[in-house]
PDB file of C-alpha atoms and ligand atoms in Angstrom:
ATOM      1  CA  UNK A   1     -62.029  42.084 -20.896  1.00  0.00           C
ATOM      2  CA  UNK A   2     -63.177  40.932 -24.433  1.00  0.00           C
ATOM      3  CA  UNK A   3     -66.680  40.815 -23.074  1.00  0.00           C
ATOM      4  CA  UNK A   4     -68.113  43.018 -20.540  1.00  0.00           C
ATOM      5  CA  UNK A   5     -71.562  43.665 -19.648  1.00  0.00           C
ATOM      6  CA  UNK A   6     -72.683  46.532 -17.123  1.00  0.00           C
ATOM      7  CA  UNK A   7     -75.928  46.189 -15.240  1.00  0.00           C
ATOM      8  CA  UNK A   8     -77.913  44.582 -18.114  1.00  0.00           C
ATOM      9  CA  UNK A   9     -81.527  44.190 -17.509  1.00  0.00           C
ATOM     10  CA  UNK A  10     -83.557  42.177 -20.399  1.00  0.00           C
ATOM     11  CA  UNK A  11     -87.528  42.178 -20.475  1.00  0.00           C
ATOM     12  CA  UNK A  12     -89.116  40.154 -23.042  1.00  0.00           C
ATOM     13  CA  UNK A  13     -92.040  41.801 -24.865  1.00  0.00           C
ATOM     14  CA  UNK A  14     -94.341  39.930 -22.914  1.00  0.00           C
ATOM     15  CA  UNK A  15     -93.147  41.330 -19.772  1.00  0.00           C
ATOM     16  CA  UNK A  16     -91.050  38.532 -18.707  1.00  0.00           C
ATOM     17  CA  UNK A  17     -87.776  39.915 -16.997  1.00  0.00           C
ATOM     18  CA  UNK A  18     -85.238  37.429 -17.883  1.00  0.00           C
ATOM     19  CA  UNK A  19     -81.868  39.377 -16.871  1.00  0.00           C
ATOM     20  CA  UNK A  20     -81.535  41.799 -13.782  1.00  0.00           C
ATOM     21  CA  UNK A  21     -78.470  44.087 -13.381  1.00  0.00           C
ATOM     22  CA  UNK A  22     -76.100  41.531 -14.938  1.00  0.00           C
ATOM     23  CA  UNK A  23     -72.387  42.100 -14.781  1.00  0.00           C
ATOM     24  CA  UNK A  24     -70.488  39.595 -16.908  1.00  0.00           C
ATOM     25  CA  UNK A  25     -66.933  39.787 -17.726  1.00  0.00           C
ATOM     26  CA  UNK A  26     -64.734  37.548 -19.767  1.00  0.00           C
ATOM     27  CA  UNK A  27     -60.763  38.077 -20.029  1.00  0.00           C
ATOM     28  CA  UNK A  28     -59.318  37.352 -23.345  1.00  0.00           C
ATOM     29  CA  UNK A  29     -57.801  33.710 -23.939  1.00  0.00           C
ATOM     30  CA  UNK A  30     -60.073  32.137 -21.037  1.00  0.00           C
ATOM     31  CA  UNK A  31     -62.649  29.565 -21.114  1.00  0.00           C
ATOM     32  CA  UNK A  32     -65.493  30.995 -18.861  1.00  0.00           C
ATOM     33  CA  UNK A  33     -68.623  28.992 -17.975  1.00  0.00           C
ATOM     34  CA  UNK A  34     -72.066  30.214 -17.121  1.00  0.00           C
ATOM     35  CA  UNK A  35     -73.543  27.787 -14.900  1.00  0.00           C
ATOM     36  CA  UNK A  36     -77.448  27.578 -13.972  1.00  0.00           C
ATOM     37  CA  UNK A  37     -80.742  25.909 -13.972  1.00  0.00           C
ATOM     38  CA  UNK A  38     -83.424  25.894 -16.924  1.00  0.00           C
ATOM     39  CA  UNK A  39     -84.812  29.225 -17.359  1.00  0.00           C
ATOM     40  CA  UNK A  40     -82.353  31.188 -15.219  1.00  0.00           C
ATOM     41  CA  UNK A  41     -81.450  33.383 -18.119  1.00  0.00           C
ATOM     42  CA  UNK A  42     -78.532  31.962 -19.687  1.00  0.00           C
ATOM     43  CA  UNK A  43     -79.583  31.638 -23.354  1.00  0.00           C
ATOM     44  CA  UNK A  44     -80.887  35.340 -22.935  1.00  0.00           C
ATOM     45  CA  UNK A  45     -77.439  36.461 -21.617  1.00  0.00           C
ATOM     46  CA  UNK A  46     -75.787  34.970 -24.443  1.00  0.00           C
ATOM     47  CA  UNK A  47     -77.876  36.537 -27.002  1.00  0.00           C
ATOM     48  CA  UNK A  48     -76.396  39.784 -26.100  1.00  0.00           C
ATOM     49  CA  UNK A  49     -72.991  38.989 -26.742  1.00  0.00           C
ATOM     50  CA  UNK A  50     -73.266  39.722 -30.459  1.00  0.00           C
ATOM     51  CA  UNK A  51     -76.225  42.005 -30.176  1.00  0.00           C
ATOM     52  CA  UNK A  52     -79.262  39.802 -31.428  1.00  0.00           C
ATOM     53  CA  UNK A  53     -80.698  41.317 -28.219  1.00  0.00           C
ATOM     54  CA  UNK A  54     -80.494  44.807 -27.053  1.00  0.00           C
ATOM     55  CA  UNK A  55     -80.513  45.274 -23.408  1.00  0.00           C
ATOM     56  CA  UNK A  56     -83.468  47.137 -21.767  1.00  0.00           C
ATOM     57  CA  UNK A  57     -80.986  48.804 -20.063  1.00  0.00           C
ATOM     58  CA  UNK A  58     -77.373  48.764 -19.398  1.00  0.00           C
ATOM     59  CA  UNK A  59     -74.402  48.381 -21.841  1.00  0.00           C
ATOM     60  CA  UNK A  60     -72.539  45.613 -23.609  1.00  0.00           C
ATOM     61  CA  UNK A  61     -68.977  45.887 -24.428  1.00  0.00           C
ATOM     62  CA  UNK A  62     -66.934  43.582 -26.953  1.00  0.00           C
ATOM     63  CA  UNK A  63     -63.049  44.376 -26.895  1.00  0.00           C
ATOM     64  CA  UNK A  64     -63.706  47.423 -24.916  1.00  0.00           C
ATOM     65  CA  UNK A  65     -66.044  49.114 -27.463  1.00  0.00           C
ATOM     66  CA  UNK A  66     -70.005  49.205 -26.761  1.00  0.00           C
ATOM     67  CA  UNK A  67     -72.157  47.419 -29.474  1.00  0.00           C
ATOM     68  CA  UNK A  68     -74.048  49.699 -31.958  1.00  0.00           C
ATOM     69  CA  UNK A  69     -77.222  48.408 -32.798  1.00  0.00           C
ATOM     70  CA  UNK A  70     -77.056  49.531 -36.546  1.00  0.00           C
ATOM     71  CA  UNK A  71     -76.793  46.875 -39.230  1.00  0.00           C
ATOM     72  CA  UNK A  72     -73.263  47.691 -40.257  1.00  0.00           C
ATOM     73  CA  UNK A  73     -71.982  47.718 -36.656  1.00  0.00           C
ATOM     74  CA  UNK A  74     -73.718  44.436 -35.891  1.00  0.00           C
ATOM     75  CA  UNK A  75     -72.246  42.756 -39.038  1.00  0.00           C
ATOM     76  CA  UNK A  76     -68.877  43.865 -37.370  1.00  0.00           C
ATOM     77  CA  UNK A  77     -69.771  42.517 -33.775  1.00  0.00           C
ATOM     78  CA  UNK A  78     -70.969  39.062 -35.280  1.00  0.00           C
ATOM     79  CA  UNK A  79     -67.510  38.401 -36.818  1.00  0.00           C
ATOM     80  CA  UNK A  80     -65.875  38.920 -33.829  1.00  0.00           C
ATOM     81  CA  UNK A  81     -68.363  36.801 -31.696  1.00  0.00           C
ATOM     82  CA  UNK A  82     -69.788  33.513 -32.901  1.00  0.00           C
ATOM     83  CA  UNK A  83     -72.494  32.052 -31.365  1.00  0.00           C
ATOM     84  CA  UNK A  84     -73.530  28.279 -31.462  1.00  0.00           C
ATOM     85  CA  UNK A  85     -77.091  27.651 -30.382  1.00  0.00           C
ATOM     86  CA  UNK A  86     -78.261  24.993 -28.238  1.00  0.00           C
ATOM     87  CA  UNK A  87     -80.069  23.083 -30.704  1.00  0.00           C
ATOM     88  CA  UNK A  88     -78.326  22.616 -34.164  1.00  0.00           C
ATOM     89  CA  UNK A  89     -81.332  22.570 -36.090  1.00  0.00           C
ATOM     90  CA  UNK A  90     -81.705  26.262 -35.243  1.00  0.00           C
ATOM     91  CA  UNK A  91     -78.459  26.746 -36.844  1.00  0.00           C
ATOM     92  CA  UNK A  92     -78.070  24.388 -39.911  1.00  0.00           C
ATOM     93  CA  UNK A  93     -80.519  24.952 -42.740  1.00  0.00           C
ATOM     94  CA  UNK A  94     -78.556  24.569 -45.890  1.00  0.00           C
ATOM     95  CA  UNK A  95     -79.027  21.570 -48.294  1.00  0.00           C
ATOM     96  CA  UNK A  96     -75.210  20.209 -47.453  1.00  0.00           C
ATOM     97  CA  UNK A  97     -72.745  20.388 -44.851  1.00  0.00           C
ATOM     98  CA  UNK A  98     -70.348  22.232 -47.391  1.00  0.00           C
ATOM     99  CA  UNK A  99     -72.937  24.913 -47.833  1.00  0.00           C
ATOM    100  CA  UNK A 100     -73.668  25.432 -44.466  1.00  0.00           C
ATOM    101  CA  UNK A 101     -70.158  25.804 -43.211  1.00  0.00           C
ATOM    102  CA  UNK A 102     -69.743  28.017 -46.238  1.00  0.00           C
ATOM    103  CA  UNK A 103     -72.588  30.618 -45.387  1.00  0.00           C
ATOM    104  CA  UNK A 104     -70.923  32.822 -42.731  1.00  0.00           C
ATOM    105  CA  UNK A 105     -67.747  33.395 -44.798  1.00  0.00           C
ATOM    106  CA  UNK A 106     -69.696  33.904 -48.110  1.00  0.00           C
ATOM    107  CA  UNK A 107     -71.458  36.818 -46.245  1.00  0.00           C
ATOM    108  CA  UNK A 108     -68.009  38.238 -45.458  1.00  0.00           C
ATOM    109  CA  UNK A 109     -67.457  38.872 -49.153  1.00  0.00           C
ATOM    110  CA  UNK A 110     -64.300  36.828 -49.370  1.00  0.00           C
ATOM    111  CA  UNK A 111     -63.069  35.148 -52.628  1.00  0.00           C
ATOM    112  CA  UNK A 112     -64.504  32.031 -53.474  1.00  0.00           C
ATOM    113  CA  UNK A 113     -60.714  30.350 -53.115  1.00  0.00           C
ATOM    114  CA  UNK A 114     -60.578  31.822 -49.351  1.00  0.00           C
ATOM    115  CA  UNK A 115     -64.120  30.594 -48.625  1.00  0.00           C
ATOM    116  CA  UNK A 116     -63.325  27.122 -49.804  1.00  0.00           C
ATOM    117  CA  UNK A 117     -60.025  27.225 -47.846  1.00  0.00           C
ATOM    118  CA  UNK A 118     -61.786  28.214 -44.598  1.00  0.00           C
ATOM    119  CA  UNK A 119     -64.615  25.404 -45.168  1.00  0.00           C
ATOM    120  CA  UNK A 120     -61.933  22.815 -45.483  1.00  0.00           C
ATOM    121  CA  UNK A 121     -59.840  23.820 -42.568  1.00  0.00           C
ATOM    122  CA  UNK A 122     -62.997  24.428 -40.337  1.00  0.00           C
ATOM    123  CA  UNK A 123     -64.376  20.904 -41.218  1.00  0.00           C
ATOM    124  CA  UNK A 124     -61.013  19.295 -40.651  1.00  0.00           C
ATOM    125  CA  UNK A 125     -60.623  21.069 -37.081  1.00  0.00           C
ATOM    126  CA  UNK A 126     -64.071  19.645 -35.911  1.00  0.00           C
ATOM    127  CA  UNK A 127     -63.267  16.336 -37.709  1.00  0.00           C
ATOM    128  CA  UNK A 128     -66.233  16.646 -40.171  1.00  0.00           C
ATOM    129  CA  UNK A 129     -64.373  16.290 -43.508  1.00  0.00           C
ATOM    130  CA  UNK A 130     -65.599  13.749 -45.690  1.00  0.00           C
ATOM    131  CA  UNK A 131     -68.970  14.823 -44.879  1.00  0.00           C
ATOM    132  CA  UNK A 132     -69.216  17.909 -47.392  1.00  0.00           C
ATOM    133  CA  UNK A 133     -71.817  16.569 -49.414  1.00  0.00           C
ATOM    134  CA  UNK A 134     -74.135  15.299 -46.775  1.00  0.00           C
ATOM    135  CA  UNK A 135     -77.387  16.950 -45.688  1.00  0.00           C
ATOM    136  CA  UNK A 136     -77.172  18.212 -41.988  1.00  0.00           C
ATOM    137  CA  UNK A 137     -80.583  16.514 -41.231  1.00  0.00           C
ATOM    138  CA  UNK A 138     -78.832  13.030 -41.753  1.00  0.00           C
ATOM    139  CA  UNK A 139     -76.328  13.371 -38.912  1.00  0.00           C
ATOM    140  CA  UNK A 140     -76.076  12.311 -35.634  1.00  0.00           C
ATOM    141  CA  UNK A 141     -76.697  14.932 -32.912  1.00  0.00           C
ATOM    142  CA  UNK A 142     -72.905  15.132 -32.074  1.00  0.00           C
ATOM    143  CA  UNK A 143     -72.046  15.341 -35.995  1.00  0.00           C
ATOM    144  CA  UNK A 144     -74.619  18.545 -36.262  1.00  0.00           C
ATOM    145  CA  UNK A 145     -73.253  20.023 -33.456  1.00  0.00           C
ATOM    146  CA  UNK A 146     -69.597  19.694 -35.038  1.00  0.00           C
ATOM    147  CA  UNK A 147     -70.881  21.272 -38.359  1.00  0.00           C
ATOM    148  CA  UNK A 148     -72.495  24.152 -36.272  1.00  0.00           C
ATOM    149  CA  UNK A 149     -69.186  24.830 -34.755  1.00  0.00           C
ATOM    150  CA  UNK A 150     -67.323  24.526 -38.035  1.00  0.00           C
ATOM    151  CA  UNK A 151     -69.783  27.155 -39.436  1.00  0.00           C
ATOM    152  CA  UNK A 152     -68.528  29.504 -36.871  1.00  0.00           C
ATOM    153  CA  UNK A 153     -64.984  28.815 -36.909  1.00  0.00           C
ATOM    154  CA  UNK A 154     -65.197  29.465 -40.680  1.00  0.00           C
ATOM    155  CA  UNK A 155     -65.781  33.049 -39.815  1.00  0.00           C
ATOM    156  CA  UNK A 156     -62.587  33.210 -37.873  1.00  0.00           C
ATOM    157  CA  UNK A 157     -64.165  34.768 -34.727  1.00  0.00           C
ATOM    158  CA  UNK A 158     -62.165  35.786 -31.517  1.00  0.00           C
ATOM    159  CA  UNK A 159     -64.705  34.848 -29.255  1.00  0.00           C
ATOM    160  CA  UNK A 160     -66.982  31.705 -29.474  1.00  0.00           C
ATOM    161  CA  UNK A 161     -69.867  31.471 -27.339  1.00  0.00           C
ATOM    162  CA  UNK A 162     -71.746  28.151 -26.997  1.00  0.00           C
ATOM    163  CA  UNK A 163     -75.178  27.507 -25.623  1.00  0.00           C
ATOM    164  CA  UNK A 164     -75.198  24.201 -23.587  1.00  0.00           C
ATOM    165  CA  UNK A 165     -72.835  22.526 -26.120  1.00  0.00           C
ATOM    166  CA  UNK A 166     -72.752  19.069 -24.596  1.00  0.00           C
ATOM    167  CA  UNK A 167     -76.609  18.862 -24.206  1.00  0.00           C
ATOM    168  CA  UNK A 168     -78.199  15.838 -25.719  1.00  0.00           C
ATOM    169  CA  UNK A 169     -74.947  14.183 -26.522  1.00  0.00           C
ATOM    170  CA  UNK A 170     -73.778  10.936 -25.416  1.00  0.00           C
ATOM    171  CA  UNK A 171     -70.794  10.822 -23.165  1.00  0.00           C
ATOM    172  CA  UNK A 172     -68.497  10.036 -26.100  1.00  0.00           C
ATOM    173  CA  UNK A 173     -69.923  12.989 -28.238  1.00  0.00           C
ATOM    174  CA  UNK A 174     -69.753  15.396 -25.283  1.00  0.00           C
ATOM    175  CA  UNK A 175     -66.052  14.750 -24.532  1.00  0.00           C
ATOM    176  CA  UNK A 176     -65.167  15.103 -28.235  1.00  0.00           C
ATOM    177  CA  UNK A 177     -66.686  18.533 -28.276  1.00  0.00           C
ATOM    178  CA  UNK A 178     -64.986  19.614 -24.834  1.00  0.00           C
ATOM    179  CA  UNK A 179     -61.702  18.342 -26.172  1.00  0.00           C
ATOM    180  CA  UNK A 180     -62.257  20.373 -29.362  1.00  0.00           C
ATOM    181  CA  UNK A 181     -63.198  23.520 -27.474  1.00  0.00           C
ATOM    182  CA  UNK A 182     -60.120  22.857 -25.181  1.00  0.00           C
ATOM    183  CA  UNK A 183     -57.918  22.747 -28.599  1.00  0.00           C
ATOM    184  CA  UNK A 184     -59.471  25.776 -29.992  1.00  0.00           C
ATOM    185  CA  UNK A 185     -58.755  27.511 -26.574  1.00  0.00           C
ATOM    186  CA  UNK A 186     -55.274  26.719 -26.574  1.00  0.00           C
ATOM    187  CA  UNK A 187     -54.882  27.715 -30.140  1.00  0.00           C
ATOM    188  CA  UNK A 188     -56.175  31.502 -28.573  1.00  0.00           C
ATOM    189  CA  UNK A 189     -59.814  31.657 -28.931  1.00  0.00           C
ATOM    190  CA  UNK A 190     -61.656  32.935 -26.036  1.00  0.00           C
ATOM    191  CA  UNK A 191     -64.611  30.796 -25.243  1.00  0.00           C
ATOM    192  CA  UNK A 192     -67.737  31.128 -23.276  1.00  0.00           C
ATOM    193  CA  UNK A 193     -70.176  28.158 -22.446  1.00  0.00           C
ATOM    194  CA  UNK A 194     -73.335  27.749 -20.672  1.00  0.00           C
ATOM    195  CA  UNK A 195     -74.140  24.498 -18.956  1.00  0.00           C
ATOM    196  CA  UNK A 196     -75.959  22.950 -16.273  1.00  0.00           C
ATOM    197  CA  UNK A 197     -73.400  19.979 -16.158  1.00  0.00           C
ATOM    198  CA  UNK A 198     -71.453  20.741 -12.721  1.00  0.00           C
ATOM    199  CA  UNK A 199     -69.049  17.689 -13.298  1.00  0.00           C
ATOM    200  CA  UNK A 200     -67.776  19.059 -16.322  1.00  0.00           C
ATOM    201  CA  UNK A 201     -67.189  22.710 -15.455  1.00  0.00           C
ATOM    202  CA  UNK A 202     -64.031  22.064 -13.061  1.00  0.00           C
ATOM    203  CA  UNK A 203     -62.224  20.342 -15.812  1.00  0.00           C
ATOM    204  CA  UNK A 204     -61.997  23.394 -18.220  1.00  0.00           C
ATOM    205  CA  UNK A 205     -63.364  26.563 -17.184  1.00  0.00           C
ATOM    206  CA  UNK A 206     -61.021  29.065 -15.317  1.00  0.00           C
ATOM    207  CA  UNK A 207     -63.979  31.396 -14.241  1.00  0.00           C
ATOM    208  CA  UNK A 208     -67.300  30.447 -13.355  1.00  0.00           C
ATOM    209  CA  UNK A 209     -70.542  32.492 -13.143  1.00  0.00           C
ATOM    210  CA  UNK A 210     -73.884  31.023 -11.496  1.00  0.00           C
ATOM    211  CA  UNK A 211     -77.037  32.794 -12.750  1.00  0.00           C
ATOM    212  CA  UNK A 212     -80.322  31.949 -11.088  1.00  0.00           C
ATOM    213  CA  UNK A 213     -83.516  33.764 -12.030  1.00  0.00           C
ATOM    214  CA  UNK A 214     -81.937  36.401 -14.195  1.00  0.00           C
ATOM    215  CA  UNK A 215     -79.258  37.465 -11.475  1.00  0.00           C
ATOM    216  CA  UNK A 216     -75.598  36.506 -11.277  1.00  0.00           C
ATOM    217  CA  UNK A 217     -75.319  35.124  -7.715  1.00  0.00           C
ATOM    218  CA  UNK A 218     -71.785  33.858  -7.425  1.00  0.00           C
ATOM    219  CA  UNK A 219     -68.339  34.175  -9.554  1.00  0.00           C
ATOM    220  CA  UNK A 220     -64.997  32.955  -9.148  1.00  0.00           C
ATOM    221  CA  UNK A 221     -62.770  30.179  -9.766  1.00  0.00           C
ATOM    222  CA  UNK A 222     -64.439  26.680 -10.031  1.00  0.00           C
ATOM    223  CA  UNK A 223     -62.517  26.014  -6.402  1.00  0.00           C
ATOM    224  CA  UNK A 224     -64.308  29.324  -4.982  1.00  0.00           C
ATOM    225  CA  UNK A 225     -67.723  28.790  -6.381  1.00  0.00           C
ATOM    226  CA  UNK A 226     -68.250  25.170  -5.620  1.00  0.00           C
ATOM    227  CA  UNK A 227     -67.013  25.856  -1.934  1.00  0.00           C
ATOM    228  CA  UNK A 228     -70.088  27.866  -1.606  1.00  0.00           C
ATOM    229  CA  UNK A 229     -72.564  24.745  -1.150  1.00  0.00           C
ATOM    230  CA  UNK A 230     -75.595  26.721  -0.017  1.00  0.00           C
ATOM    231  CA  UNK A 231     -75.632  29.070  -3.019  1.00  0.00           C
ATOM    232  CA  UNK A 232     -75.148  26.170  -5.276  1.00  0.00           C
ATOM    233  CA  UNK A 233     -77.979  24.262  -3.744  1.00  0.00           C
ATOM    234  CA  UNK A 234     -80.201  27.308  -3.606  1.00  0.00           C
ATOM    235  CA  UNK A 235     -79.627  27.745  -7.317  1.00  0.00           C
ATOM    236  CA  UNK A 236     -81.104  24.132  -7.935  1.00  0.00           C
ATOM    237  CA  UNK A 237     -77.699  22.979  -8.846  1.00  0.00           C
ATOM    238  CA  UNK A 238     -75.493  20.297  -7.009  1.00  0.00           C
ATOM    239  CA  UNK A 239     -71.966  19.776  -6.423  1.00  0.00           C
ATOM    240  CA  UNK A 240     -69.741  17.887  -8.741  1.00  0.00           C
ATOM    241  CA  UNK A 241     -70.337  14.103  -8.046  1.00  0.00           C
ATOM    242  CA  UNK A 242     -66.585  13.750  -6.766  1.00  0.00           C
ATOM    243  CA  UNK A 243     -67.084  16.844  -4.519  1.00  0.00           C
ATOM    244  CA  UNK A 244     -70.258  15.439  -3.048  1.00  0.00           C
ATOM    245  CA  UNK A 245     -68.508  12.085  -2.313  1.00  0.00           C
ATOM    246  CA  UNK A 246     -65.794  13.903  -0.566  1.00  0.00           C
ATOM    247  CA  UNK A 247     -68.359  15.885   1.643  1.00  0.00           C
ATOM    248  CA  UNK A 248     -70.153  12.503   2.572  1.00  0.00           C
ATOM    249  CA  UNK A 249     -66.719  10.843   3.613  1.00  0.00           C
ATOM    250  CA  UNK A 250     -65.938  13.632   5.657  1.00  0.00           C
ATOM    251  CA  UNK A 251     -69.161  14.262   7.370  1.00  0.00           C
ATOM    252  CA  UNK A 252     -70.331  10.693   7.602  1.00  0.00           C
ATOM    253  CA  UNK A 253     -67.240   8.581   7.754  1.00  0.00           C
ATOM    254  CA  UNK A 254     -65.071  11.213   9.363  1.00  0.00           C
ATOM    255  CA  UNK A 255     -62.397  10.934   6.869  1.00  0.00           C
ATOM    256  CA  UNK A 256     -60.078  13.843   7.256  1.00  0.00           C
ATOM    257  CA  UNK A 257     -60.455  15.780   4.252  1.00  0.00           C
ATOM    258  CA  UNK A 258     -60.496  19.391   4.818  1.00  0.00           C
ATOM    259  CA  UNK A 259     -62.121  22.244   2.403  1.00  0.00           C
ATOM    260  CA  UNK A 260     -61.534  22.637  -0.501  1.00  0.00           C
ATOM    261  CA  UNK A 261     -63.011  19.739  -1.743  1.00  0.00           C
ATOM    262  CA  UNK A 262     -61.426  17.983  -4.911  1.00  0.00           C
ATOM    263  CA  UNK A 263     -63.541  18.810  -7.901  1.00  0.00           C
ATOM    264  CA  UNK A 264     -62.167  16.358 -10.139  1.00  0.00           C
ATOM    265  CA  UNK A 265     -61.367  12.681 -10.396  1.00  0.00           C
ATOM    266  CA  UNK A 266     -57.600  13.468 -10.347  1.00  0.00           C
ATOM    267  CA  UNK A 267     -57.604  15.819  -7.619  1.00  0.00           C
ATOM    268  CA  UNK A 268     -59.634  13.374  -5.347  1.00  0.00           C
ATOM    269  CA  UNK A 269     -57.047  10.195  -6.330  1.00  0.00           C
ATOM    270  CA  UNK A 270     -54.315  12.589  -5.033  1.00  0.00           C
ATOM    271  CA  UNK A 271     -55.998  13.661  -1.994  1.00  0.00           C
ATOM    272  CA  UNK A 272     -56.923  10.119  -0.912  1.00  0.00           C
ATOM    273  CA  UNK A 273     -53.640   8.517  -1.636  1.00  0.00           C
ATOM    274  CA  UNK A 274     -52.166  11.217   0.407  1.00  0.00           C
ATOM    275  CA  UNK A 275     -54.360  10.531   3.437  1.00  0.00           C
ATOM    276  CA  UNK A 276     -53.949   6.584   3.124  1.00  0.00           C
ATOM    277  CA  UNK A 277     -50.194   7.651   3.221  1.00  0.00           C
ATOM    278  CA  UNK A 278     -50.046   9.190   6.617  1.00  0.00           C
TER     279      UNK A 278
HETATM  280  P1  ADP B 301     -81.895  29.193 -19.875  1.00  0.00           P
HETATM  281  O1  ADP B 301     -81.231  29.512 -21.116  1.00  0.00           O
HETATM  282  O2  ADP B 301     -81.060  29.390 -18.644  1.00  0.00           O
HETATM  283  O3  ADP B 301     -82.519  28.136 -19.757  1.00  0.00           O
HETATM  284  P2  ADP B 301     -83.575  31.414 -21.026  1.00  0.00           P
HETATM  285  O4  ADP B 301     -82.718  32.513 -21.123  1.00  0.00           O
HETATM  286  O5  ADP B 301     -83.964  30.635 -22.062  1.00  0.00           O
HETATM  287  O6  ADP B 301     -82.858  30.709 -19.654  1.00  0.00           O
HETATM  288  O7  ADP B 301     -84.989  32.192 -20.370  1.00  0.00           O
HETATM  289  C1  ADP B 301     -85.008  32.996 -19.107  1.00  0.00           C
HETATM  290  C2  ADP B 301     -86.405  33.391 -18.756  1.00  0.00           C
HETATM  291  O8  ADP B 301     -86.735  34.273 -20.121  1.00  0.00           O
HETATM  292  C3  ADP B 301     -87.350  32.345 -18.547  1.00  0.00           C
HETATM  293  O9  ADP B 301     -88.029  32.668 -17.595  1.00  0.00           O
HETATM  294  C4  ADP B 301     -88.117  32.048 -19.954  1.00  0.00           C
HETATM  295  O10 ADP B 301     -89.607  31.732 -19.679  1.00  0.00           O
HETATM  296  C5  ADP B 301     -88.008  33.297 -20.436  1.00  0.00           C
HETATM  297  N1  ADP B 301     -88.217  33.556 -21.728  1.00  0.00           N
HETATM  298  C6  ADP B 301     -87.312  33.162 -22.978  1.00  0.00           C
HETATM  299  N2  ADP B 301     -87.585  33.242 -23.914  1.00  0.00           N
HETATM  300  C7  ADP B 301     -88.474  34.117 -23.997  1.00  0.00           C
HETATM  301  C8  ADP B 301     -89.468  34.589 -25.214  1.00  0.00           C
HETATM  302  N3  ADP B 301     -89.064  34.786 -26.369  1.00  0.00           N
HETATM  303  N4  ADP B 301     -90.364  35.665 -24.617  1.00  0.00           N
HETATM  304  C9  ADP B 301     -90.857  35.599 -23.504  1.00  0.00           C
HETATM  305  N5  ADP B 301     -89.966  34.995 -22.389  1.00  0.00           N
HETATM  306  C10 ADP B 301     -88.839  34.338 -22.830  1.00  0.00           C
END
């Protein structure tokens, strides 16, 4: 496992218990989704993956090694695990896009040529080349998100953790980001994302965790997780729209659609055509 937490508990200084006995595992090369309503503990959990937060109890292992919380070790962990925050304004601070993306690699004591090459490559990957001289605050939400991702990519981490990567974006912007993540994953990067967008999860995640009130209440393939409708609803989440439609067609209209319900438009189309063919 490239990320493994063992029974982590986290209590904020004001006494809020945000995580309770969380076991979370990510296999190298996968896309894993953490699904949960607002306030469930998603951001708190993610901040443990590169040591920004230290668990009150329990351990976090990256690449099999427990994180050590001294400055030197944390630097190493942060080169392996890059976190893209939910709000790009928390991440972008330099006067230009170029300087922003260069910030991480510059702190890795690389040569200027290497930093420049990495910045160029990262901006190309996210489709933001040509914006080098722009101030980040003049960019759209989706563009800011892409620059924030480029800043992480320029450090060449093994793992990229993204907190709500599609929140606040229009459908096209969201779809761009997901395609980019899918591409990065195909090139070998392990990706962990948090979201409350249940429609998107089955399209790309191989494993889904559901978190509610600081506890992991379900994990498995999207198929397994979304079959457990009661748990989904108890966590104030819903089924993907397509699965919901299938549930209604079956219950209300007695269409002979057995479980597992299709989770994506593609699967639903195949199943319905098959039924019509009979
Ligand atoms: P999510 O990312 O799923 O929306 P968070 O991890 O942000 O959830 O929050 C989990 C819980 O911790 C919530 O009850 C929230 O109010 C609380 N919390 C988050 N940040 C802080 C903080 N800095 N101090 C105290 N409580 C916090």
